[in-house]
Coordinates of C-alpha atoms and ligand atoms in Angstrom, one line a residue:
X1 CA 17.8 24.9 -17.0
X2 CA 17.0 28.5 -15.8
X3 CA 13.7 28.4 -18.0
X4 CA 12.6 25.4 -16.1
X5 CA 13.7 26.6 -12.6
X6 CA 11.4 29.3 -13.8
X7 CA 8.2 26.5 -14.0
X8 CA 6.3 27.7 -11.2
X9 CA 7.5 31.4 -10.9
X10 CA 6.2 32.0 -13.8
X11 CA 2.7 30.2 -12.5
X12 CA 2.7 32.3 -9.6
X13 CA 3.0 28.7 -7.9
X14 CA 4.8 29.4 -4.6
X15 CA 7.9 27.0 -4.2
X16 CA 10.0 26.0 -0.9
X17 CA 13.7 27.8 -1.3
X18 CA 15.8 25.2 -3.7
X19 CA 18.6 23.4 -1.8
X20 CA 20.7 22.5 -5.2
X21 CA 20.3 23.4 -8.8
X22 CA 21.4 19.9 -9.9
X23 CA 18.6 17.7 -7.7
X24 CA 15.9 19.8 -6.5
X25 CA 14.1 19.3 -3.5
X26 CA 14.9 15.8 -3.3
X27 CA 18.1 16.4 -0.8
X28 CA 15.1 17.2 1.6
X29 CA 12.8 14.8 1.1
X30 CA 15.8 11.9 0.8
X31 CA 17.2 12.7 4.4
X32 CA 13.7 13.9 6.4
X33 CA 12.4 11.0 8.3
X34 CA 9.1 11.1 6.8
X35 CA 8.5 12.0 3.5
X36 CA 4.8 12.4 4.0
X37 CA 5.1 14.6 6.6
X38 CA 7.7 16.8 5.4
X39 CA 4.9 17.9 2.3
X40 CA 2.8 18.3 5.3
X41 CA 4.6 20.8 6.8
X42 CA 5.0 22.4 3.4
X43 CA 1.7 22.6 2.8
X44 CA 1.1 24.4 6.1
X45 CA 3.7 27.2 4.9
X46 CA 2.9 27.1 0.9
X47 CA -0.6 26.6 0.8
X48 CA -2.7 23.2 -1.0
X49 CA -1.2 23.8 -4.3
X50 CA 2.9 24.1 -4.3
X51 CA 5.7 23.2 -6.4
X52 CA 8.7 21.2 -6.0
X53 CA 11.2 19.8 -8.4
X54 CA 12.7 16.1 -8.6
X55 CA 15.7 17.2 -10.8
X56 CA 15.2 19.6 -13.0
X57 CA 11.7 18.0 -13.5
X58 CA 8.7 20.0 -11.4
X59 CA 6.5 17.9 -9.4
X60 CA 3.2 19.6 -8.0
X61 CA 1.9 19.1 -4.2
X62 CA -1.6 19.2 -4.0
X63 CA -4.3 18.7 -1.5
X64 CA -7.1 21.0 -2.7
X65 CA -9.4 18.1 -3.6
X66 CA -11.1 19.5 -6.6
X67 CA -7.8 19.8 -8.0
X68 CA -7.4 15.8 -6.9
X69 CA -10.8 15.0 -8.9
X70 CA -9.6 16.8 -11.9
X71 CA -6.2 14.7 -12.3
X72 CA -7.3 11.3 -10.4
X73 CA -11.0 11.2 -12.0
X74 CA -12.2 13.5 -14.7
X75 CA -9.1 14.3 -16.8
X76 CA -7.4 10.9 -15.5
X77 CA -7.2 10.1 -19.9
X78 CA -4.2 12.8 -19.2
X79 CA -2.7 11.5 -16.0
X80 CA -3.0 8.0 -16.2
X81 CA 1.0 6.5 -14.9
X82 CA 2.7 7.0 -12.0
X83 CA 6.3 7.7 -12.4
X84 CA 8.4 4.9 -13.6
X85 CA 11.2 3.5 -11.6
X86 CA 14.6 2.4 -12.7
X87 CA 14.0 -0.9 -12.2
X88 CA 10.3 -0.5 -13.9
X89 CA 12.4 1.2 -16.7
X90 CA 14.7 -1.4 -17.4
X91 CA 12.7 -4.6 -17.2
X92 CA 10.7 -2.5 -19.9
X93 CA 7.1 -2.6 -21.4
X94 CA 6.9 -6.4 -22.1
X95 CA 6.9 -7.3 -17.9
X96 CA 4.9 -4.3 -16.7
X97 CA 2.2 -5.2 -14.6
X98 CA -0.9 -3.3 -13.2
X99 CA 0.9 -1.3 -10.5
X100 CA 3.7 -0.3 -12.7
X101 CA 2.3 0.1 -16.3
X102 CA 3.5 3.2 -17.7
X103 CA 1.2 3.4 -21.4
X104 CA -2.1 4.1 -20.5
X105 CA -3.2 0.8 -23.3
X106 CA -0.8 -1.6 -21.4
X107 CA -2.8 -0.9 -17.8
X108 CA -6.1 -0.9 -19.1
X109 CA -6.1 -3.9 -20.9
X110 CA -3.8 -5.6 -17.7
X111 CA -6.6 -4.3 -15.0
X112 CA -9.8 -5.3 -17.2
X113 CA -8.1 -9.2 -17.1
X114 CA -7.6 -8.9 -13.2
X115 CA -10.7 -6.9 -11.8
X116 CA -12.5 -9.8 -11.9
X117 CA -10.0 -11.7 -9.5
X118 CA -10.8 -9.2 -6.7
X119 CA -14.7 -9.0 -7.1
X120 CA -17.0 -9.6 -3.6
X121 CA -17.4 -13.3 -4.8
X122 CA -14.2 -14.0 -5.3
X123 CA -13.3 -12.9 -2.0
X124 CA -16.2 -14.9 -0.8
X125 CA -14.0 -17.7 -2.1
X126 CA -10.7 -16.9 -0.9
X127 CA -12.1 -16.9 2.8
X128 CA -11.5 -19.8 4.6
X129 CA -8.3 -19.7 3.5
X130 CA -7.3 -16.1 4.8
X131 CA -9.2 -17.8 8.2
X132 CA -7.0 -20.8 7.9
X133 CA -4.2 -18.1 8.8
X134 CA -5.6 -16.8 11.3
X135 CA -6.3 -19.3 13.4
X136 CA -2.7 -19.8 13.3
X137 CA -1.9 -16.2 14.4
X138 CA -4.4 -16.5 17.1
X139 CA -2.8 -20.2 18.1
X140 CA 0.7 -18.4 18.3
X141 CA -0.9 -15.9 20.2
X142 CA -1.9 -18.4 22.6
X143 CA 1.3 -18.5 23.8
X144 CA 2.3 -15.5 24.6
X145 CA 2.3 -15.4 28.2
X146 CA -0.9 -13.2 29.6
X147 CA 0.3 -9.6 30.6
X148 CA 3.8 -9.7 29.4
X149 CA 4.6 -6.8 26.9
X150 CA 5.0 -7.8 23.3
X151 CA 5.2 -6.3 19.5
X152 CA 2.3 -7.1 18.4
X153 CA 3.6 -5.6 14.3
X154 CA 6.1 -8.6 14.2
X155 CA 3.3 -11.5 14.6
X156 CA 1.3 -9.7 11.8
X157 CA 4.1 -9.4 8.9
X158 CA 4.0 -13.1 9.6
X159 CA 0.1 -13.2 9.3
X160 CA 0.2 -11.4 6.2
X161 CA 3.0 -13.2 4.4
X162 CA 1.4 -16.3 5.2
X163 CA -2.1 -14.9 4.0
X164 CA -0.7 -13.4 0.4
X165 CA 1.6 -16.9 0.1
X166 CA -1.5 -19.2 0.4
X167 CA -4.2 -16.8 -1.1
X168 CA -2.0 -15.7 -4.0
X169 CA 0.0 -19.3 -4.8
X170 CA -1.8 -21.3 -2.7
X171 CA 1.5 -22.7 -1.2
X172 CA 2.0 -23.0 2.8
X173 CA 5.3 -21.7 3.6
X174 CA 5.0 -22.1 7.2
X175 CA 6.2 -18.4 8.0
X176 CA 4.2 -18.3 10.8
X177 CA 6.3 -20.6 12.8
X178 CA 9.0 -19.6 11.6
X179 CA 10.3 -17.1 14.1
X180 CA 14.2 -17.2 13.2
X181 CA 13.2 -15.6 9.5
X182 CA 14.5 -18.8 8.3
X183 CA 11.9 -18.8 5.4
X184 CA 13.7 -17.5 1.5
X185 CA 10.6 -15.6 0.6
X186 CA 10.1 -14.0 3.7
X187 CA 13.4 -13.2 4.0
X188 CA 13.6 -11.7 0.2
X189 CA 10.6 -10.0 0.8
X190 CA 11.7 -8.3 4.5
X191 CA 14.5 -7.5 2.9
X192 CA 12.9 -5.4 -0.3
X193 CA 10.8 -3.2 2.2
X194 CA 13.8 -2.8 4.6
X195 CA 15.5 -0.9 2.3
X196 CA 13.9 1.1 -0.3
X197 CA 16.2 0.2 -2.9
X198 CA 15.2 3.6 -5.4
X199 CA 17.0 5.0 -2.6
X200 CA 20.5 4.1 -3.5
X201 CA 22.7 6.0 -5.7
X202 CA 22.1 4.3 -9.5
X203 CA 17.7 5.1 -9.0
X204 CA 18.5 8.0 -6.9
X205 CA 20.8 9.2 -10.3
X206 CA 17.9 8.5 -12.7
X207 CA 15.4 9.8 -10.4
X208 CA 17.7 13.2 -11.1
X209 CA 17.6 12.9 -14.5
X210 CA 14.7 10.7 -15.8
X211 CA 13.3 12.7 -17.9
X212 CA 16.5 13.4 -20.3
X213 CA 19.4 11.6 -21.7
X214 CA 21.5 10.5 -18.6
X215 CA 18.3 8.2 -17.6
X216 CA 19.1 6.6 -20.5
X217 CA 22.5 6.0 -19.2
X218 CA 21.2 5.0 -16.2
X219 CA 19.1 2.6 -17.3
X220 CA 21.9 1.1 -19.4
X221 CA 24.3 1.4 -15.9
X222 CA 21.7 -0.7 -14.0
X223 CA 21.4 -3.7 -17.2
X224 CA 25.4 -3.9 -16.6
X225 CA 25.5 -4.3 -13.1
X226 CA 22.7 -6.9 -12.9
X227 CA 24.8 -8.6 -16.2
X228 CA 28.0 -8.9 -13.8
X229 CA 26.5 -9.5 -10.9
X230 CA 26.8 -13.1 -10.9
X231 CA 26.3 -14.1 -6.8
X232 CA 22.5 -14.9 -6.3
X233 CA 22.7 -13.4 -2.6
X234 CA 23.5 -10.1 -4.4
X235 CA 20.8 -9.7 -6.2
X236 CA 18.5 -6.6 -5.3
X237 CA 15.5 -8.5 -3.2
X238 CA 12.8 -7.3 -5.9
X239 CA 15.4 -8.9 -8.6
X240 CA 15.7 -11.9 -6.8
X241 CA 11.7 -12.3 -6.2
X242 CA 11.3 -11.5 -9.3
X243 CA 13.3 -14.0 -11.3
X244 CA 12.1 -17.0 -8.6
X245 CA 8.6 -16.2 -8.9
X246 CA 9.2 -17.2 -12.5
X247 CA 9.9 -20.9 -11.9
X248 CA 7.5 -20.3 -9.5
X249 CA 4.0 -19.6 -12.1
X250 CA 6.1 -21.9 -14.7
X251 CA 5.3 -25.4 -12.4
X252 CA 2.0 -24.3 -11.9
X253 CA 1.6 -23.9 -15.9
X254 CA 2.7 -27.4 -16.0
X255 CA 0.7 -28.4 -12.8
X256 CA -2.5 -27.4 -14.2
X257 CA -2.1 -29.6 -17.4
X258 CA -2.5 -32.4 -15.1
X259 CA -3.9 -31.2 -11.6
X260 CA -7.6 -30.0 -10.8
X261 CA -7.1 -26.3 -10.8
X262 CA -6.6 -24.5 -7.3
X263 CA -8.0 -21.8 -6.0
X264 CA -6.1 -18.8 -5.3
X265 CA -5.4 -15.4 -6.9
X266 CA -2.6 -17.4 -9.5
X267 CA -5.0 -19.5 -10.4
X268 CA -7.8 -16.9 -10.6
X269 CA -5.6 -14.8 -12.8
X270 CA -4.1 -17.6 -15.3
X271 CA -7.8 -18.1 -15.9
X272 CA -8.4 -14.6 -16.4
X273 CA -5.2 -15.2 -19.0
X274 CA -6.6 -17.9 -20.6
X275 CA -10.5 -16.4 -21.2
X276 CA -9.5 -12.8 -22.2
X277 CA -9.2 -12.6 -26.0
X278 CA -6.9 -9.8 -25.7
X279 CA -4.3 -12.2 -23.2
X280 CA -2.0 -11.1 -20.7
X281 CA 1.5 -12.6 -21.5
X282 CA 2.7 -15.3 -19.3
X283 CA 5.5 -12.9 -18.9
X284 CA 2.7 -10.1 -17.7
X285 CA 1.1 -12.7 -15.5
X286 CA 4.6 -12.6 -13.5
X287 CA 5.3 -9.6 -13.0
X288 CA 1.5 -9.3 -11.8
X289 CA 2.0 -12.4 -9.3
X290 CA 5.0 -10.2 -8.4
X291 CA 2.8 -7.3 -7.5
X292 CA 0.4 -9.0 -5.7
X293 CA 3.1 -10.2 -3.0
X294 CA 4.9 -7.2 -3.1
X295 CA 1.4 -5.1 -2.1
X296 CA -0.4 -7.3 -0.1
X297 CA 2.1 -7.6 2.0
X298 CA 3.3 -4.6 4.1
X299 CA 0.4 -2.6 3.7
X300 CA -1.9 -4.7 5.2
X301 CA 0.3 -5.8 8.1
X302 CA 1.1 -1.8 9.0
X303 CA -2.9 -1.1 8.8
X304 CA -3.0 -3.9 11.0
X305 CA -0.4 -2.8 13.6
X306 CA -2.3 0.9 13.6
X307 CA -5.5 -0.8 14.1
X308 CA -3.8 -2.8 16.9
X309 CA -2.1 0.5 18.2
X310 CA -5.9 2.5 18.3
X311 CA -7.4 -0.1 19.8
X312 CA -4.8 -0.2 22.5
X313 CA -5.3 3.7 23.1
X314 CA -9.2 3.4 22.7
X315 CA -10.8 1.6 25.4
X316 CA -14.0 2.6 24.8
X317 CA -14.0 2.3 21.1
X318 CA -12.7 -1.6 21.4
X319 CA -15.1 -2.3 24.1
X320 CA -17.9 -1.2 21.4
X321 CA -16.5 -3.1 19.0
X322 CA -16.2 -6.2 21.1
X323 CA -20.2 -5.3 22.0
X324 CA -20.7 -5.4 18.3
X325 CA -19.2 -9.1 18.0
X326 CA -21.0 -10.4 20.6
X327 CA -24.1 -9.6 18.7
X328 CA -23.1 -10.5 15.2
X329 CA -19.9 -12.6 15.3
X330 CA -20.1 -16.3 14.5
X331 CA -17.2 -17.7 13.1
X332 CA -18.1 -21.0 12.5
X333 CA -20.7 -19.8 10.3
X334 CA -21.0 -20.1 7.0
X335 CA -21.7 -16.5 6.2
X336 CA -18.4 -15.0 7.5
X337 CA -18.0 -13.0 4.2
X338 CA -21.6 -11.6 4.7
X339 CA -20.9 -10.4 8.6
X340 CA -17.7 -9.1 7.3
X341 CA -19.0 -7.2 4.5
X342 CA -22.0 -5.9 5.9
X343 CA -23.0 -7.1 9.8
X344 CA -20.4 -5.3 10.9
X345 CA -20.7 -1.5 10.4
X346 CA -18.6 -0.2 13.3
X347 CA -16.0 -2.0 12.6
X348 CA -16.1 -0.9 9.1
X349 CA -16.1 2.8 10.7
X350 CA -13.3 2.0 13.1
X351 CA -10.8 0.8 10.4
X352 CA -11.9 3.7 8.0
X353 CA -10.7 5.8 10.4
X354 CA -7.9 4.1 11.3
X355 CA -6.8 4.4 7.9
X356 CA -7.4 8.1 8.0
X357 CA -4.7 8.9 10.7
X358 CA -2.7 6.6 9.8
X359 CA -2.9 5.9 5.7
X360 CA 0.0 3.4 5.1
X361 CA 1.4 4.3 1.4
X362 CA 0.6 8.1 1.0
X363 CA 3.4 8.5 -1.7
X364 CA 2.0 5.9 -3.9
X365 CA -0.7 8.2 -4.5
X366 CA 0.6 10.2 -7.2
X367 CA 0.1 10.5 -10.9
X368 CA 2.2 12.2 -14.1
X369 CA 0.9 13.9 -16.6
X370 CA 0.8 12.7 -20.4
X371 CA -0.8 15.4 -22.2
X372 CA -0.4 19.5 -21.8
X373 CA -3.8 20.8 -20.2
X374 CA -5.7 22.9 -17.9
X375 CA -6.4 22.3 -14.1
X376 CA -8.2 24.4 -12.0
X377 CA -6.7 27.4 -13.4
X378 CA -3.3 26.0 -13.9
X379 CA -2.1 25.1 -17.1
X380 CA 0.0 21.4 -16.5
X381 CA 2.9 20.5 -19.0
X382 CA 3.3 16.9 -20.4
X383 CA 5.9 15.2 -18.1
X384 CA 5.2 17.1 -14.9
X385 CA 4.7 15.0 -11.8
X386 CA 1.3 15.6 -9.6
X387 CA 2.1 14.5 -5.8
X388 CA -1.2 14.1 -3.6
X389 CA -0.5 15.2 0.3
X390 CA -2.4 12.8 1.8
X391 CA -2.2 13.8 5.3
X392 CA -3.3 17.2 4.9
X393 CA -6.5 15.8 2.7
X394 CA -6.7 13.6 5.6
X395 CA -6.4 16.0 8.4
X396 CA -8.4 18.7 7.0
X397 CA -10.5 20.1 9.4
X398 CA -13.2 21.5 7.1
X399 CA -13.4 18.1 4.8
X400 CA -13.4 16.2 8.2
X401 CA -15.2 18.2 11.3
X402 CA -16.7 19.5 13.2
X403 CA -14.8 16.3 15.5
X404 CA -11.0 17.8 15.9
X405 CA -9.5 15.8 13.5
X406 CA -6.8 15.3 15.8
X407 CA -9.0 12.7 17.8
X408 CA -10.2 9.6 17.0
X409 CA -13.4 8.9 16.3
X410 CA -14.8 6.8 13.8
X411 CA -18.6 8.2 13.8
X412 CA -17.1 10.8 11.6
X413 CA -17.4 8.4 8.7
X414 CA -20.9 8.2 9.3
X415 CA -21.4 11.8 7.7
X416 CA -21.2 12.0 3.5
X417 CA -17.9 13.7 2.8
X418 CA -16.4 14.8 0.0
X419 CA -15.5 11.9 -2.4
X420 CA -12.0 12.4 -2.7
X421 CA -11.3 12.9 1.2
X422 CA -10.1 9.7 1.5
X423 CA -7.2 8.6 -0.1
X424 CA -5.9 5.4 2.2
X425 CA -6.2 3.5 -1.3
X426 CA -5.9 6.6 -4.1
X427 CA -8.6 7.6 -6.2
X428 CA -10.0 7.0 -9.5
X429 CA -9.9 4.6 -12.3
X430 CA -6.0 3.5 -10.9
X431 CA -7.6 3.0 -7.3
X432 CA -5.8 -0.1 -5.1
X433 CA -7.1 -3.0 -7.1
X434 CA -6.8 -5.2 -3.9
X435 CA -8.7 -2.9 -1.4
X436 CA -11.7 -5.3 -0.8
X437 CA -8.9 -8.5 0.0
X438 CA -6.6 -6.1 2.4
X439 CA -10.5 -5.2 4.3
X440 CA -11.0 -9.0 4.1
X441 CA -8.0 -10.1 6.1
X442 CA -7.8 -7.1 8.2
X443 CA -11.7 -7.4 9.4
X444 CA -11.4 -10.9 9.9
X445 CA -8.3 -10.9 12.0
X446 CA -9.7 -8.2 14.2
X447 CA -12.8 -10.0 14.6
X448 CA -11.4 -12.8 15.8
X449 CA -8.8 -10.8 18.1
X450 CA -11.3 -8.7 19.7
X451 CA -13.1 -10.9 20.4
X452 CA -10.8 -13.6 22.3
X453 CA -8.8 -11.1 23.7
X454 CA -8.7 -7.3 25.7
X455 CA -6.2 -5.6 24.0
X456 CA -4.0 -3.2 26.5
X457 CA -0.9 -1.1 25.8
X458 CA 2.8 -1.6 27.1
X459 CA 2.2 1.6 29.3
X460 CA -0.8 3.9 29.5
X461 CA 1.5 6.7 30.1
X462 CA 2.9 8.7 26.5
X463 CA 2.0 5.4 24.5
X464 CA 3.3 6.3 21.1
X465 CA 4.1 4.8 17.8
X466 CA 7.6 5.8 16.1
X467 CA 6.6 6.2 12.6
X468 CA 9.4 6.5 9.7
X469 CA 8.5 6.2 5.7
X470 CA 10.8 4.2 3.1
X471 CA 8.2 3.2 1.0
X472 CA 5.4 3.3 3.5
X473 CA 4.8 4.9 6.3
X474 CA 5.5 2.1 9.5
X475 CA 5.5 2.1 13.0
X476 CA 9.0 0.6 14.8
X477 CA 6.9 -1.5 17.1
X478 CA 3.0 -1.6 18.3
X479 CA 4.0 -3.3 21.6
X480 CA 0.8 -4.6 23.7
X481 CA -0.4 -6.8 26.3
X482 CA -3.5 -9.1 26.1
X483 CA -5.8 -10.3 28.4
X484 CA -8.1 -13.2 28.2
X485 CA -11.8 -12.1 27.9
X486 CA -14.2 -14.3 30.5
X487 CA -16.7 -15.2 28.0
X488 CA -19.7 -17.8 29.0
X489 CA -18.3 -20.6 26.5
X490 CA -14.9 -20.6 28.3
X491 CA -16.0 -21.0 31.6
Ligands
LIG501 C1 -4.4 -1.9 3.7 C2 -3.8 -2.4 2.6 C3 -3.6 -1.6 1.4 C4 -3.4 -0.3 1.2 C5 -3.5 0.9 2.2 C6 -3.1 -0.1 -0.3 C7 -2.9 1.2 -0.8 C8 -2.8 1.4 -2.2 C9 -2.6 2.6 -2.8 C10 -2.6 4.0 -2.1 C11 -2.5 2.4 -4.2 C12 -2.3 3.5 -5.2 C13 -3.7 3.9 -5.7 C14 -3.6 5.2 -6.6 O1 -2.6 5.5 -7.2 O2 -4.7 5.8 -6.8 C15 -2.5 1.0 -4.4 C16 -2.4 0.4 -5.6 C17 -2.4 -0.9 -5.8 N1 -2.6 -1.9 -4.8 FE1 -3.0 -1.6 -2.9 N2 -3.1 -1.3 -0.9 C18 -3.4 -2.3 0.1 C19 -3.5 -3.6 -0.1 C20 -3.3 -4.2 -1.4 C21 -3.4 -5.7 -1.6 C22 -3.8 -6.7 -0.5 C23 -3.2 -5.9 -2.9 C24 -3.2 -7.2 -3.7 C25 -3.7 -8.3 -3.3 C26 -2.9 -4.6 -3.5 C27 -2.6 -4.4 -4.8 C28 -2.5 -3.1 -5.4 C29 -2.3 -3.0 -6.9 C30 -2.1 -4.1 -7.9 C31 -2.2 -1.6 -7.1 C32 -2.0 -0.9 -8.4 C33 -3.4 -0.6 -9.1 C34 -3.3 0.1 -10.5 O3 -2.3 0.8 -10.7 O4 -4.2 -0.1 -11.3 N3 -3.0 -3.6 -2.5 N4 -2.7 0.4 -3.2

């Protein structure tokens, strides 16, 4: 145990003081508030390479982006998993899907069958729907009374829900209207990022000791309780989503025997299933539709609310925006997709660096390694754990100047910066597969808001966000006013 305590000393690594010999640094990073910024801070102190330890197990901070290409791009052969989970661990190999694959031949094959899913045409094709939902958030918006103060973060969760339910399964689950929560899903789903269930004590336990003989026990602990734990309502939420999404892909199996196919993200992948020689298992297909809800969901709602929040704080940056739609937004058109993807360029700047300030899953960014090898200088042993520090990356003044990267301002993006600068959606081969669908919904839904509506904050005085990180970094509330814009087709 002393030789291991010994990982980075004897790198010349530095290393924040160890707060217990039996769980590392994670006392610290379990009880701060924010998780991301607590590596900040540490960076600050320690420099862009540090170490940590998750257990006995060290863990590498980095952001000195060279040292980011190396592990995320050129050697990503050696440091293709993220770190497995309890719950990933003891569903095992055979329902692993893209996000949680831990052998490097199991993700490949899974993300070759479902890049096609999330290519430009297919989101071409997924459009009206996402603008189906919409329309409904601006029809509920409708009624909010004009000027009163309102959280704004709420009405998108519902958006996005909505959005992921129709796009993914193509069912209508009528979230939107459903203000009381009453909805199963939604509930499940609220539930699973309410409480970040890897922090209780059995995943906290094998997060301790993955890497030896009591994860094991762990693992065998966790098959037990989920045995005897017979009451539904008991049932961890990811569990419970889990198991229900099953009946869920099985009707549509049957369904499609006799049905025209649908279109939607199931249906695009069960083709995928069917066409790829290699196959994904129907059990893979699951735990893929799985993913899909689970990721789709809070991120884009929380990018949302920070785009909501900036454009609250920006005046001047929404009324350019607005300026921008006038010229190129038509939404009845039949080109949305093409105004979206391209028309639209500051809009494309404003949410870049939205996402910059304010990246909504920093920790996911993260790789282990698989192989002993060489980075930068450092020689990295099999098993170690490399954690990217996204908000120092992001708020690097030399990557992101000469603009204080304190302020907002979206021209930035205009200037070619280093590749691995931004890291909103990670890096590399095991980048977010559904980047160009969250951009999709989260273009579309501003487009539409800007342009019916001025968008003002509850107060102009010390307007801020109270951010905390379970498993992604959130806002409270974004709470807003709107205002009506005067346009010539609403007089
Ligand atoms: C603003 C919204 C989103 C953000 C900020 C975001 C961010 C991320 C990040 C940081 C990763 C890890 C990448 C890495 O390790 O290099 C990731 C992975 C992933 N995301 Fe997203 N995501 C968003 C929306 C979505 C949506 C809408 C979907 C699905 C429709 C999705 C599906 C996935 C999947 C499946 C992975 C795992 C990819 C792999 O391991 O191959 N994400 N996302």
């Amino acid at each position: 145990v002393y030789q291991r305590f010994c990982y980075f000393k004897n790198r010349s690594i530095p290393c924040p003081p160890l707060p217990s010999i039996f769980l590392g640094h994670l006392p610290i990073l379990w009880s701060v508030k924010s998780h991301a910024e607590q590596l900040r801070q540490w960076t600050q102190q320690y420099g862009s390479v540090y170490g940590l330890f998750e257990g006995i197990r060290p863990m590498y901070v980095t952001s000195d982006v060279a040292f980011i290409e190396e592990i995320f791009v050129k050697q990503f052969h050696r440091f293709p998993i993220r770190r497995l989970t309890l719950l990933n661990r003891s569903i095992g190999h055979k329902l692993s899907n893209v996000f949680s694959a831990g052998l490097l031949s199991i993700w490949r094959r899974q993300r070759r069958i479902l890049t096609p899913t999330f290519t430009g045409a297919k989101m071409r094709r997924l459009l009206p729907t996402v603008d189906t939902c919409v329309n409904l958030f601006m029809d509920k918006l409708n009624t909010v009374p004009s000027g009163s103060i309102f959280n704004i973060y709420e009405l998108y969760k519902r958006l996005t829900m909505d959005v992921i339910c129709r796009c993914a399964f193509g069912i209508d689950t009528d979230v939107q209207n459903d203000m009381e929560n009453q909805n199963i899903y939604m509930k499940k789903v609220a539930e699973m990022f309410a409480k970040n269930h890897e922090l209780t004590l059995l995943p906290r336990m094998y997060r301790v000791t993955s890497h030896t003989v009591f994860g094991g026990i762990c693992v065998l602990l966790f098959k037990l309780k989920r045995l005897i734990t017979t009451n539904e309502s008991k049932l961890q939420a990811n569990v419970w989503l889990l198991e229900h999404m099953n009946e869920f892909v099985q009707q549509r199996f049957n369904k499609t025997e006799t049905h025209k196919p649908t279109s939607d993200l199931l249906q695009l992948m069960m083709n995928a299933v069917h066409s790829d020689k290699d196959m994904l298992t129907p059990t893979e297909l699951l735990s893929n539709v799985f993913v899909v809800l689970a990721a789709g969901f809070e991120t884009t709602s929380t990018a949302l609310a920070y785009c909501t929040y900036c454009l609250a704080l920006h005046q001047d940056i929404q009324e350019k925006l607005y300026q921008e739609l006038v010229e190129h937004w038509c939404p009845d058109e039949t080109n949305t997709y093409d105004i979206i993807s391209s028309k639209l360029t500051f809009m494309d700047l404003f949410v870049r660096e939205v996402l910059r300030m304010y990246p909504p899953v920093p920790q996911v960014v993260h790789r282990q390694c698989t192989e002993n090898t060489h980075v930068a200088g450092h020689d990295i042993r099999k098993g170690t754990l490399i954690q990217i520090d996204v908000l120092s990356v992001h708020y690097d003044q030399e990557l992101w100047g000469p603009e204080p990267v304190n302020e907002f301002h979206p021209e930035r993006h205009l200037q070619k910066r280093h590749p691995l600068a931004f890291l909103p959606f990670g890096a590399g081969p095991r980048t977010c597969i559904g980047m160009r669908f969250a951009l999709m919904e989260v273009k579309l839904c501003l487009a539409q808001l800007i342009s019916t509506y001025r968008i003002l904050p509850s107060s102009f005085e010390d307007y801020k966000l109270n951010i905390t990180e379970q498993l992604s970094m959130t806002p409270d509330s974004v709470c807003i006013k709107v205002e009506k814009r005067i346009t010539s087709s609403s007089h």
